[in-house]
mmCIF file of C-alpha atoms in Angstrom:
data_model
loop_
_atom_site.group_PDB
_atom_site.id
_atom_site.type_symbol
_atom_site.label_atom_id
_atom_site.label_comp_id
_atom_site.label_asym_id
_atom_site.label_seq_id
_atom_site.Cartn_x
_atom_site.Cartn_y
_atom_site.Cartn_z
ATOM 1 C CA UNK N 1 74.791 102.534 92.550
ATOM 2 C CA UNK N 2 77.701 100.890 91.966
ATOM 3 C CA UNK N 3 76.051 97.836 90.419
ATOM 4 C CA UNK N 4 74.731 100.121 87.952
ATOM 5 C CA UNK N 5 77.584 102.100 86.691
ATOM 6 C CA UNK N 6 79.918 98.999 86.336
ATOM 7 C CA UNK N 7 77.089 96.953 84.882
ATOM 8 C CA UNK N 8 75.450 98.931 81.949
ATOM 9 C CA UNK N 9 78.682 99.533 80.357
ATOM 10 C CA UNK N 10 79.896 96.141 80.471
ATOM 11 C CA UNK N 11 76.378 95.015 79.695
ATOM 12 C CA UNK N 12 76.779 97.154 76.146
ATOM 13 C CA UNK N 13 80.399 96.545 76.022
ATOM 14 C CA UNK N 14 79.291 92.584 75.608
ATOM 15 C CA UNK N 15 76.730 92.962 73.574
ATOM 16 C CA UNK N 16 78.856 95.508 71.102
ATOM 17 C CA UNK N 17 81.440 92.048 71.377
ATOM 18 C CA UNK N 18 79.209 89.797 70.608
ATOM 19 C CA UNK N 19 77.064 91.187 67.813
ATOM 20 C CA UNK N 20 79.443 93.322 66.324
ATOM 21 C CA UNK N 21 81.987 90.807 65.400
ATOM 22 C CA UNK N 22 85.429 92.471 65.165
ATOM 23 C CA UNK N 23 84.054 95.921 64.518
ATOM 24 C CA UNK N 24 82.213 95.479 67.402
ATOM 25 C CA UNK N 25 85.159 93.939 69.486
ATOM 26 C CA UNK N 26 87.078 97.579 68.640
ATOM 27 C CA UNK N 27 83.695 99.420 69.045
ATOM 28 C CA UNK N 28 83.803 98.169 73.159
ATOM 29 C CA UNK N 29 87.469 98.839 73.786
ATOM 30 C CA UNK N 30 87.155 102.534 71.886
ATOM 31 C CA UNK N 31 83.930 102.548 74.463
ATOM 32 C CA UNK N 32 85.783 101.644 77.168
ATOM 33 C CA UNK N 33 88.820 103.569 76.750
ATOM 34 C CA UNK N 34 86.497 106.774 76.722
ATOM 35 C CA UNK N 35 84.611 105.623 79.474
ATOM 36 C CA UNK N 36 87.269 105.611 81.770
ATOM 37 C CA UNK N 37 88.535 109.349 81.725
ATOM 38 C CA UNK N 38 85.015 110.660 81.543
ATOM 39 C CA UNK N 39 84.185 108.423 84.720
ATOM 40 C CA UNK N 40 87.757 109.833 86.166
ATOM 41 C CA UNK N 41 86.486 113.723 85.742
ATOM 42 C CA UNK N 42 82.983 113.160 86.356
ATOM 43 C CA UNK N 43 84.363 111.361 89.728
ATOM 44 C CA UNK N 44 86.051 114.626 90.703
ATOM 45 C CA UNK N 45 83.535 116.829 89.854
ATOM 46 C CA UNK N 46 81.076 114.999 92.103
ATOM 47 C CA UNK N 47 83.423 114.672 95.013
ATOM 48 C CA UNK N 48 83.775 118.876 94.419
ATOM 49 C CA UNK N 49 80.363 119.295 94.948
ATOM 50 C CA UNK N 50 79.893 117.252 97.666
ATOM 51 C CA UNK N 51 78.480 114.044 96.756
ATOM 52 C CA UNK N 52 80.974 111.664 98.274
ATOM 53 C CA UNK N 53 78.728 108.589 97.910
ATOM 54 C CA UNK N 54 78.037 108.812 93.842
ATOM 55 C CA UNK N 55 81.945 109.884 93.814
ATOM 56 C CA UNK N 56 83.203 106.800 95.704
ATOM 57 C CA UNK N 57 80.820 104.514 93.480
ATOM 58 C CA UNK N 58 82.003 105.816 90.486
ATOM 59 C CA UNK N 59 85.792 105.455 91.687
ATOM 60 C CA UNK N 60 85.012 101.647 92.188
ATOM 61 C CA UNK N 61 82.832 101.236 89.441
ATOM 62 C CA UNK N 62 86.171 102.729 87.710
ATOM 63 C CA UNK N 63 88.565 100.127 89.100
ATOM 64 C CA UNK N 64 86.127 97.152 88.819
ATOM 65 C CA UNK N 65 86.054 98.357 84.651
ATOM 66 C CA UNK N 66 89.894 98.666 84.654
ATOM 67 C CA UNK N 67 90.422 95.211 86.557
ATOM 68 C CA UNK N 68 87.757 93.405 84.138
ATOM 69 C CA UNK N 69 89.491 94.926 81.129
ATOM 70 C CA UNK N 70 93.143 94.201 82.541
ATOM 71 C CA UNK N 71 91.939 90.623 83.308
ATOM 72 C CA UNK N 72 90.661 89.695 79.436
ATOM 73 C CA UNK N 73 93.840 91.550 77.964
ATOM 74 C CA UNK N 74 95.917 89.331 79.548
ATOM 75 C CA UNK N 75 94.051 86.366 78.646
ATOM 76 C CA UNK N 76 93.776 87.251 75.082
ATOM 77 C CA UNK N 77 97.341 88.035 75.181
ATOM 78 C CA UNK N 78 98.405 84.904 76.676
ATOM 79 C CA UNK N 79 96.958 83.187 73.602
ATOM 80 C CA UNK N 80 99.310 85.215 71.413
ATOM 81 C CA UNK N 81 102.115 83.452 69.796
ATOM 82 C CA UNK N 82 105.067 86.232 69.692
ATOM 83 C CA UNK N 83 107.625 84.204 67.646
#
């Protein structure tokens, strides 16, 4: 379950990068940064009505997309030249 909800976002999020150009580059993060509340609130609501197993997959599905994401801003941004 897990597999799935980390994977077909960052499956789209990828191809969005790599077909869209720039465009498409802004296209993922705007997806991504909307992804992440909606997975937050959709966690809770899940864990409220008992599902603790699709609630715990979507928390680390959650952290996995927030690690991935931290990881390649900090890459891109190590590439930056601030002076």
């Amino acid at each position: 379950m897990t597999c799935y909800m980390t994977g077909i976002p960052l499956g789209i999020a990828l191809l969005l990068g790599l077909v869209g150009g720039e465009d498409g580059l802004a296209s993922a993060a705007i997806m991504g940064l909307a992804l992440i509340p909606i997975y937050f609130f959709t966690m809770i609501i899940l864990a409220i009505m008992g599902k603790a197993d699709a609630a715990k997959a979507m928390a680390l599905s959650m952290g996995l997309m927030l690690l991935i994401g931290l990881s390649i801003c900090g890459a891109v941004m190590s590439g930056m030249n601030f002076h």
